[in-house]
PDB file of C-alpha atoms in Angstrom:
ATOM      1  CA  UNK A1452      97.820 190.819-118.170  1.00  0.00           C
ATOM      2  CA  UNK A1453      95.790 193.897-117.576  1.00  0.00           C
ATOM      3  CA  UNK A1454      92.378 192.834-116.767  1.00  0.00           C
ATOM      4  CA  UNK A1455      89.371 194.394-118.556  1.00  0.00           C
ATOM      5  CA  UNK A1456      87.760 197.998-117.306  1.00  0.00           C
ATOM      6  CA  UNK A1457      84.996 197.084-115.754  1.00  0.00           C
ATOM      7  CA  UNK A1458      81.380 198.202-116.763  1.00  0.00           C
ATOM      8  CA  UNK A1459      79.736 201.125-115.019  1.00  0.00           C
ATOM      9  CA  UNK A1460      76.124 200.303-114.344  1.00  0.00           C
ATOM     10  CA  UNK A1461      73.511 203.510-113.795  1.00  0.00           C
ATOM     11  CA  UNK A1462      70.608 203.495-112.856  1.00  0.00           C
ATOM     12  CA  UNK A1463      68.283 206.705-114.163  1.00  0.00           C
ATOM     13  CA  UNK A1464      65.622 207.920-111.630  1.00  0.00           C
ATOM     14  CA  UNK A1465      63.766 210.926-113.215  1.00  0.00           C
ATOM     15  CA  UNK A1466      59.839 211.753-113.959  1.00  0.00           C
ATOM     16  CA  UNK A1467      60.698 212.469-117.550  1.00  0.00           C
ATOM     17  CA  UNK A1468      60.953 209.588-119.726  1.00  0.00           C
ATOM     18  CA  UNK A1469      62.815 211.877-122.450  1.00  0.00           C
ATOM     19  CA  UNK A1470      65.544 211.953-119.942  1.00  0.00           C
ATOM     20  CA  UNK A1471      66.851 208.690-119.792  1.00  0.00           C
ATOM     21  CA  UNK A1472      66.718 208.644-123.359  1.00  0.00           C
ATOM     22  CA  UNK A1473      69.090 211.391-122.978  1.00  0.00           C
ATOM     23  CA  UNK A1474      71.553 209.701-120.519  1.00  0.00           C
ATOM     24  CA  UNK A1475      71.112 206.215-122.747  1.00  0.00           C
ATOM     25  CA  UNK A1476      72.935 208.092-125.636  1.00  0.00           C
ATOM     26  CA  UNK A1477      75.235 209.945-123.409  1.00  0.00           C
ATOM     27  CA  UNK A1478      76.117 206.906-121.679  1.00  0.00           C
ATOM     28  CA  UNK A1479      76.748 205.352-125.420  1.00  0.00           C
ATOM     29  CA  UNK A1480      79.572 207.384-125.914  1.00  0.00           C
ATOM     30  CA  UNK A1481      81.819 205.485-123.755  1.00  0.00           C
ATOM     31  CA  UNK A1482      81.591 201.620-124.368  1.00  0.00           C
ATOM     32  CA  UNK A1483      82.412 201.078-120.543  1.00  0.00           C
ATOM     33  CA  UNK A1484      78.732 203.069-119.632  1.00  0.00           C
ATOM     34  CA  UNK A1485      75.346 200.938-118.972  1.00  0.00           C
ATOM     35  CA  UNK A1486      72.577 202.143-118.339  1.00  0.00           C
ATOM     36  CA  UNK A1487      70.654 199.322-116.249  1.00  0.00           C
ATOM     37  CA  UNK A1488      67.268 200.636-115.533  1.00  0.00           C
ATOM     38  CA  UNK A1489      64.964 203.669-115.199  1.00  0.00           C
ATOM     39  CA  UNK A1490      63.013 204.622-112.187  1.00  0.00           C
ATOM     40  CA  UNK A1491      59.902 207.388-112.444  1.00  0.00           C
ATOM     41  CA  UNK A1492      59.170 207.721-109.249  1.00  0.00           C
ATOM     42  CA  UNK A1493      61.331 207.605-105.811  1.00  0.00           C
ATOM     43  CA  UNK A1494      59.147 204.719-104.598  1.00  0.00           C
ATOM     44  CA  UNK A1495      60.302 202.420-108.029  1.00  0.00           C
ATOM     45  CA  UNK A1496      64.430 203.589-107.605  1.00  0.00           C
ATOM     46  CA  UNK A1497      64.100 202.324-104.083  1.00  0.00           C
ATOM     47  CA  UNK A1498      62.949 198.917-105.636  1.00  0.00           C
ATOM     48  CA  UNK A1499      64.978 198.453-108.735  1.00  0.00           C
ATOM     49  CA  UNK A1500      68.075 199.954-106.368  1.00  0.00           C
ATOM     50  CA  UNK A1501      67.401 196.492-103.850  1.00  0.00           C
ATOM     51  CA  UNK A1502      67.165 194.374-106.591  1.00  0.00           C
ATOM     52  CA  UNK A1503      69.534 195.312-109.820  1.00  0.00           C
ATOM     53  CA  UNK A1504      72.997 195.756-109.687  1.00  0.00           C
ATOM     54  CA  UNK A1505      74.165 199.509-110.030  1.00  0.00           C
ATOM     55  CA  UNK A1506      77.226 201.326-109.482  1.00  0.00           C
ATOM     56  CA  UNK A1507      75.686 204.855-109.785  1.00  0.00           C
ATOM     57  CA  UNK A1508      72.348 206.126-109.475  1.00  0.00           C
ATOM     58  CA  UNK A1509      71.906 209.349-111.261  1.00  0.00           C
ATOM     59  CA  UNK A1510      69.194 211.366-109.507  1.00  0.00           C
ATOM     60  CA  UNK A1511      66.855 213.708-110.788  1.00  0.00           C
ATOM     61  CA  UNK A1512      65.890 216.357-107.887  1.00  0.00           C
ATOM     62  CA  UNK A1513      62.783 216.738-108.524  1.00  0.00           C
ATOM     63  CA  UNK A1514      60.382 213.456-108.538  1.00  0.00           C
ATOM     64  CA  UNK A1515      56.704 213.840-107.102  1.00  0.00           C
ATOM     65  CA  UNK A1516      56.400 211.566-104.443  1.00  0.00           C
ATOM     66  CA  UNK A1517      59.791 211.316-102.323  1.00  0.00           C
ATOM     67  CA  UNK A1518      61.675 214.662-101.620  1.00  0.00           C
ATOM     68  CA  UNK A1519      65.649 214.321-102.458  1.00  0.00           C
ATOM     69  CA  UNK A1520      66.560 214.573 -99.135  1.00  0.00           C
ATOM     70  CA  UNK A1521      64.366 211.406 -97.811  1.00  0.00           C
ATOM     71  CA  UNK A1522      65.103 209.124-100.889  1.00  0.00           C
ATOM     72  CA  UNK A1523      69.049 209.341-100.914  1.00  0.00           C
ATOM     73  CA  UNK A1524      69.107 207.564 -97.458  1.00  0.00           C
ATOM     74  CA  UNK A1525      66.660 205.054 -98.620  1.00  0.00           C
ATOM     75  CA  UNK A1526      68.832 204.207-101.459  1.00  0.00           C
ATOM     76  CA  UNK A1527      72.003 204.298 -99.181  1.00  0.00           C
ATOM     77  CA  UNK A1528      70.257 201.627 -97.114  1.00  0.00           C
ATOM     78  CA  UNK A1529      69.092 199.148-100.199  1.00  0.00           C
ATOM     79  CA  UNK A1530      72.196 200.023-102.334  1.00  0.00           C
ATOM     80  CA  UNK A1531      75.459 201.006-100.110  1.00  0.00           C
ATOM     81  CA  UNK A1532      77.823 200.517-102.603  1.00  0.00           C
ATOM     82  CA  UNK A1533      76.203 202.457-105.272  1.00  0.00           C
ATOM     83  CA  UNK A1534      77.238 205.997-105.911  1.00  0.00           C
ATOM     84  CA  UNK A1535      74.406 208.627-105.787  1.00  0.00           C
ATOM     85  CA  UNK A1536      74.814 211.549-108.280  1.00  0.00           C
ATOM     86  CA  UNK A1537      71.925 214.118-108.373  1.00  0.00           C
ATOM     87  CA  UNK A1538      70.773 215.469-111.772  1.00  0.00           C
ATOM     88  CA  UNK A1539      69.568 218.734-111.999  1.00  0.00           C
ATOM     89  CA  UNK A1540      68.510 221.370-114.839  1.00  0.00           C
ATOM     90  CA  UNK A1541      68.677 224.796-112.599  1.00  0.00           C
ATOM     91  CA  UNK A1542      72.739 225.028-111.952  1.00  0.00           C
ATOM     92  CA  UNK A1543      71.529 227.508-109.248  1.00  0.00           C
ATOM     93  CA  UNK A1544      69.510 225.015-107.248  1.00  0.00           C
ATOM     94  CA  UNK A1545      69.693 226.576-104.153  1.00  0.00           C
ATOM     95  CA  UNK A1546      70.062 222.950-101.723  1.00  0.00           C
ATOM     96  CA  UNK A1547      72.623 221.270-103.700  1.00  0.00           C
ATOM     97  CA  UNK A1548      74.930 221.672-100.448  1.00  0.00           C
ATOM     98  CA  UNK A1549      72.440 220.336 -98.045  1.00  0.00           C
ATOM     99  CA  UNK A1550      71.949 217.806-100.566  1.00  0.00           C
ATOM    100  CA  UNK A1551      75.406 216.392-100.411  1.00  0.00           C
ATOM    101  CA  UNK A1552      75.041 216.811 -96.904  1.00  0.00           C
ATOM    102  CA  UNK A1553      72.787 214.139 -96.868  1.00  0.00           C
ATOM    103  CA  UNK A1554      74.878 211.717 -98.561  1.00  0.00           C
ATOM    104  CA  UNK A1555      74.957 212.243-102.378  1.00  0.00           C
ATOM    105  CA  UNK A1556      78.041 211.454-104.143  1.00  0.00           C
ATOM    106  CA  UNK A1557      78.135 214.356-106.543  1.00  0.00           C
ATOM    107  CA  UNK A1558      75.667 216.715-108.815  1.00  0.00           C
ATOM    108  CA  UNK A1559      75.386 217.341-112.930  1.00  0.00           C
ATOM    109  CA  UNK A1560      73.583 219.817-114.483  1.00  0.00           C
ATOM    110  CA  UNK A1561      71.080 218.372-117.014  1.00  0.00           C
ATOM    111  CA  UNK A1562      72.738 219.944-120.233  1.00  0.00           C
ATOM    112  CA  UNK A1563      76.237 218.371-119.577  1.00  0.00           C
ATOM    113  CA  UNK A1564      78.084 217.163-122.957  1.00  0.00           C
ATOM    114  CA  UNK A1565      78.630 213.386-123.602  1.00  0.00           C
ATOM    115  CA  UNK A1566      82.691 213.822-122.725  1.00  0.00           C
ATOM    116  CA  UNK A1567      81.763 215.229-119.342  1.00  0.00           C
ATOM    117  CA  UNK A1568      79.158 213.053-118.282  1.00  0.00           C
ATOM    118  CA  UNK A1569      81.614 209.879-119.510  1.00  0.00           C
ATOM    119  CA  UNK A1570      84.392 212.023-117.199  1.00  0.00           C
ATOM    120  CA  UNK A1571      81.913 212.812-114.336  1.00  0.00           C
ATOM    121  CA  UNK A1572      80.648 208.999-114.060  1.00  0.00           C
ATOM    122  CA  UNK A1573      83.606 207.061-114.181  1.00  0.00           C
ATOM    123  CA  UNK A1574      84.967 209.708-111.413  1.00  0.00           C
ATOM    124  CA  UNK A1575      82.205 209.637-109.392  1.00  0.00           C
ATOM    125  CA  UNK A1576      82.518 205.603-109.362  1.00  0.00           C
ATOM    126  CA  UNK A1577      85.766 205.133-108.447  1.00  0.00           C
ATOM    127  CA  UNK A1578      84.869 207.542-105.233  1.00  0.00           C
ATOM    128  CA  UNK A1579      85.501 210.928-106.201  1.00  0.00           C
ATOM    129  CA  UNK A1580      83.635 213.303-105.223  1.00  0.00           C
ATOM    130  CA  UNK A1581      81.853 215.315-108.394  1.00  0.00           C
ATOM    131  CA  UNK A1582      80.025 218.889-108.316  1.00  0.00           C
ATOM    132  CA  UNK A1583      79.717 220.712-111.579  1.00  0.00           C
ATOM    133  CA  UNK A1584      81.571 224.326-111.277  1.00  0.00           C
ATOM    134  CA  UNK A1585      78.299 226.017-111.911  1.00  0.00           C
ATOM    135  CA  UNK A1586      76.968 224.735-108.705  1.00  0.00           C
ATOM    136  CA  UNK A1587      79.956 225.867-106.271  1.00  0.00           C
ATOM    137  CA  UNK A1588      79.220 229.251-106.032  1.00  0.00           C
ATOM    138  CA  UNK A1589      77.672 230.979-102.519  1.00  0.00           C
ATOM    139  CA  UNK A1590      74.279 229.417-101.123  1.00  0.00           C
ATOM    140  CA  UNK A1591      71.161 230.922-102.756  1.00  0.00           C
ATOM    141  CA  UNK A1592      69.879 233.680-100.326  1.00  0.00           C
ATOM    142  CA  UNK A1593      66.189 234.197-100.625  1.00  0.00           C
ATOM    143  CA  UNK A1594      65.056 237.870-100.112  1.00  0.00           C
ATOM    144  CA  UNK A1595      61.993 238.896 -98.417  1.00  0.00           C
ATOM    145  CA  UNK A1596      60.747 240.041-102.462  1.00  0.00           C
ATOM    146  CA  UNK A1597      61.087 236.590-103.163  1.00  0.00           C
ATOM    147  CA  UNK A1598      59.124 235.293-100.413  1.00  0.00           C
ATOM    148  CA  UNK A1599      56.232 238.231-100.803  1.00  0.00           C
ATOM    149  CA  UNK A1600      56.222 237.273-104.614  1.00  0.00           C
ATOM    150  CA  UNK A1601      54.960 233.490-103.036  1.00  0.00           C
ATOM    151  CA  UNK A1602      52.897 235.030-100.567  1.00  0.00           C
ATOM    152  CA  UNK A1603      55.038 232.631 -98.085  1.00  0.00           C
ATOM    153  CA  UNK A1604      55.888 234.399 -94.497  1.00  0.00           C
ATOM    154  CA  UNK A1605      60.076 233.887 -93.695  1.00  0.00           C
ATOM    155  CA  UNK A1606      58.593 231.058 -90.870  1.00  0.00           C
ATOM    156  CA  UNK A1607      56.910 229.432 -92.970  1.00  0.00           C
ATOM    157  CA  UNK A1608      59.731 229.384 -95.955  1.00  0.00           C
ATOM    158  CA  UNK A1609      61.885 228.263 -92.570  1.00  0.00           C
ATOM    159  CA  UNK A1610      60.006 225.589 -91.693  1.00  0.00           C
ATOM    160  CA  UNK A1611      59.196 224.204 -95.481  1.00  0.00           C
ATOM    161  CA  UNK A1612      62.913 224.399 -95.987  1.00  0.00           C
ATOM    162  CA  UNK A1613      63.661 222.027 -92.802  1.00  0.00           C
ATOM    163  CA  UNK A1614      60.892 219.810 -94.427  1.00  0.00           C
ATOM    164  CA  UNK A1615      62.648 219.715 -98.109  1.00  0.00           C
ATOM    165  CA  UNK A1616      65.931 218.884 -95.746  1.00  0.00           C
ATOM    166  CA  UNK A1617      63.361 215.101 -95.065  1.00  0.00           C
ATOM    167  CA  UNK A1618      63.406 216.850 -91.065  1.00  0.00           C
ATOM    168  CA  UNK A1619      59.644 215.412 -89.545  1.00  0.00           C
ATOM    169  CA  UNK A1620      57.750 218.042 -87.837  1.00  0.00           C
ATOM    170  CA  UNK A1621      59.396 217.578 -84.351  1.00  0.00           C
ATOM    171  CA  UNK A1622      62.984 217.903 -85.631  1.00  0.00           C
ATOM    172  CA  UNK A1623      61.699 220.975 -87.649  1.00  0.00           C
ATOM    173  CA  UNK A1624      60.389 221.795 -83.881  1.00  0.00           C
ATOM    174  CA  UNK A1625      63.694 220.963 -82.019  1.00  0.00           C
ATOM    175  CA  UNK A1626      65.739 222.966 -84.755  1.00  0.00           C
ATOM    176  CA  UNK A1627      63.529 226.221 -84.653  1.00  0.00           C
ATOM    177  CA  UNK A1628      62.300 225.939 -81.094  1.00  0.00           C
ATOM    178  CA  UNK A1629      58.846 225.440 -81.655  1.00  0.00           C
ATOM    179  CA  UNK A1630      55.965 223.516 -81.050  1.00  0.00           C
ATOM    180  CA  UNK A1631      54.972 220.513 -83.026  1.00  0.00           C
ATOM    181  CA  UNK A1632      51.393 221.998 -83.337  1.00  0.00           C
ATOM    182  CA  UNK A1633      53.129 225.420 -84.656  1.00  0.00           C
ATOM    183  CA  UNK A1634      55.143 223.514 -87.211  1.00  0.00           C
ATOM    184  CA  UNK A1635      51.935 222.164 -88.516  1.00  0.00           C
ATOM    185  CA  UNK A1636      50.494 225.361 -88.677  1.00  0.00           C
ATOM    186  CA  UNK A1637      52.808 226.589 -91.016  1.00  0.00           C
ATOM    187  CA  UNK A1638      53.613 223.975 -93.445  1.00  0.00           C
ATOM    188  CA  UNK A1639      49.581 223.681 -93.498  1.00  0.00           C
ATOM    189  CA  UNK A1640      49.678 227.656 -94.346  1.00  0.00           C
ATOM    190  CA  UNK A1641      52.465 226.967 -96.795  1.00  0.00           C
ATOM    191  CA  UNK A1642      50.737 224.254 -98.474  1.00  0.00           C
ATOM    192  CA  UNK A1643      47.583 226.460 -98.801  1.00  0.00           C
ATOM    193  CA  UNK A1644      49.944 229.409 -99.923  1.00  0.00           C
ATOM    194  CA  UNK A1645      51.494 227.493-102.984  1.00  0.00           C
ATOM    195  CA  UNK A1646      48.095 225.197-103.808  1.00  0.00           C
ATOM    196  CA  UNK A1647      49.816 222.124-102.773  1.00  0.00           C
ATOM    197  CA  UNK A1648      47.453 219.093-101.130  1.00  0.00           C
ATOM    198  CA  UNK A1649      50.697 217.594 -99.073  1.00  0.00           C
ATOM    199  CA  UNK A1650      54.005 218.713 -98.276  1.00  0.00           C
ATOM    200  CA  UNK A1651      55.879 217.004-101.413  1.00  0.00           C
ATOM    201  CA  UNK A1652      53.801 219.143-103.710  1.00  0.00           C
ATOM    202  CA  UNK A1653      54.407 222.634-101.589  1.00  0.00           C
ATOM    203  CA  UNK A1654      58.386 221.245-101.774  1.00  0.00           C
ATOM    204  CA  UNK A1655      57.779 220.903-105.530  1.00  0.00           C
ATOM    205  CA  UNK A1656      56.211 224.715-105.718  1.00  0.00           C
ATOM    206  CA  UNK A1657      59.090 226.240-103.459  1.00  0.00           C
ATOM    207  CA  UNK A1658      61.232 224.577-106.218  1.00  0.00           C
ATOM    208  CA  UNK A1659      59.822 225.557-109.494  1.00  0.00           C
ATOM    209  CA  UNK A1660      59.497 229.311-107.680  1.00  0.00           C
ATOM    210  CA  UNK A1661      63.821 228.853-106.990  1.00  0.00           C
ATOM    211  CA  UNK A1662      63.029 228.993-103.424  1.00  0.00           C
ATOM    212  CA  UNK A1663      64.927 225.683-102.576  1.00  0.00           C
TER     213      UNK A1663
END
């Protein structure tokens, strides 16, 4: 006898509510879908991750307390066997490869249709790797235009870059050959720069300018 498919349980992590409402009707499209729980903050998916069980964590980019690149191994260390596939609305999100670098399992962009989401997750679960097309073209190159328009120097967008990567201020000092005092320096310019009070709100600026 062919035993039954199992369910897929997901668990949402994104700052807008509307958005799990969006993946709950999605995910009601195919009867083997569940969405689990719903996380607003990095901090909360790192606690409902420990404690509910989920196959796939869909994961918004953008959250304001916990960059991308620090939360995925925090959920990799509460959840191993969960899947981690990021969520994003700009398909030209400039760190999506440094991203998977850092151990995501895949990435969506936000206005995928019910069929391809259905597609995407039970893929994704059963350990395929899962990129949407519109995200596999060449990395985002940011011109010097760019950076004048944001008043940022190209040190500074260096160094805020390694920071969005979750690198602390003496790996971002190993990796450009600087001093830990000089990384400050800049990501303190950089925050000032972009009106940010700590370096999760300056990541959050370089973002919403398509920067990062």
């Amino acid at each position: 006898m062919t035993a039954p498919p199992k369910t897929i349980r997901i668990l949402v992590v994104d700052d807008h509510p509307i958005v799990r409402g969006g993946v709950e009707l999605l995910a009601r499209e195919d009867t083997d879908l569940e969405v689990v729980g719903g996380a607003l903050t990095g901090s909360a998916a790192v606690e409902l991750a420990r404690t509910l069980p989920v196959d796939v964590i869909l994961l918004d980019l953008r959250l304001p307390d916990i960059p991308a690149p620090e939360l995925i191994p925090r959920l990799r260390r509460v959840a191993p066997n969960a899947r981690i596939l990021l969520f994003t609305a700009f398909a030209d999100h400039g760190a999506i490869d440094l991203l998977m670098e850092a151990g995501a399992d895949g990435c969506l962009v936000k206005d995928i249709s019910g069929q391809d989401f259905a597609t995407a997750i039970h893929r994704v679960s059963s350990g395929i790797r899962v990129v949407d097309p519109r995200l596999t073209g060449p990395r985002k190159v940011v011109t010097s235009e760019a950076l004048y328009r944001a008043g940022l120097t190209r040190r500074e967008y260096e160094v805020l870059r390694f920071a969005a990567m979750g690198h602390s201020n003496p790996e971002i000092a190993q990796e450009l050959s600087l001093t830990r005092n000089t990384v400050k320096t800049y990501l303190q310019s950089a925050m000032q720069k972009l009106n940010a009070r700590n370096r999760v709100e300056a990541i959050a600026r370089a973002h919403e300018l398509r920067l990062l």
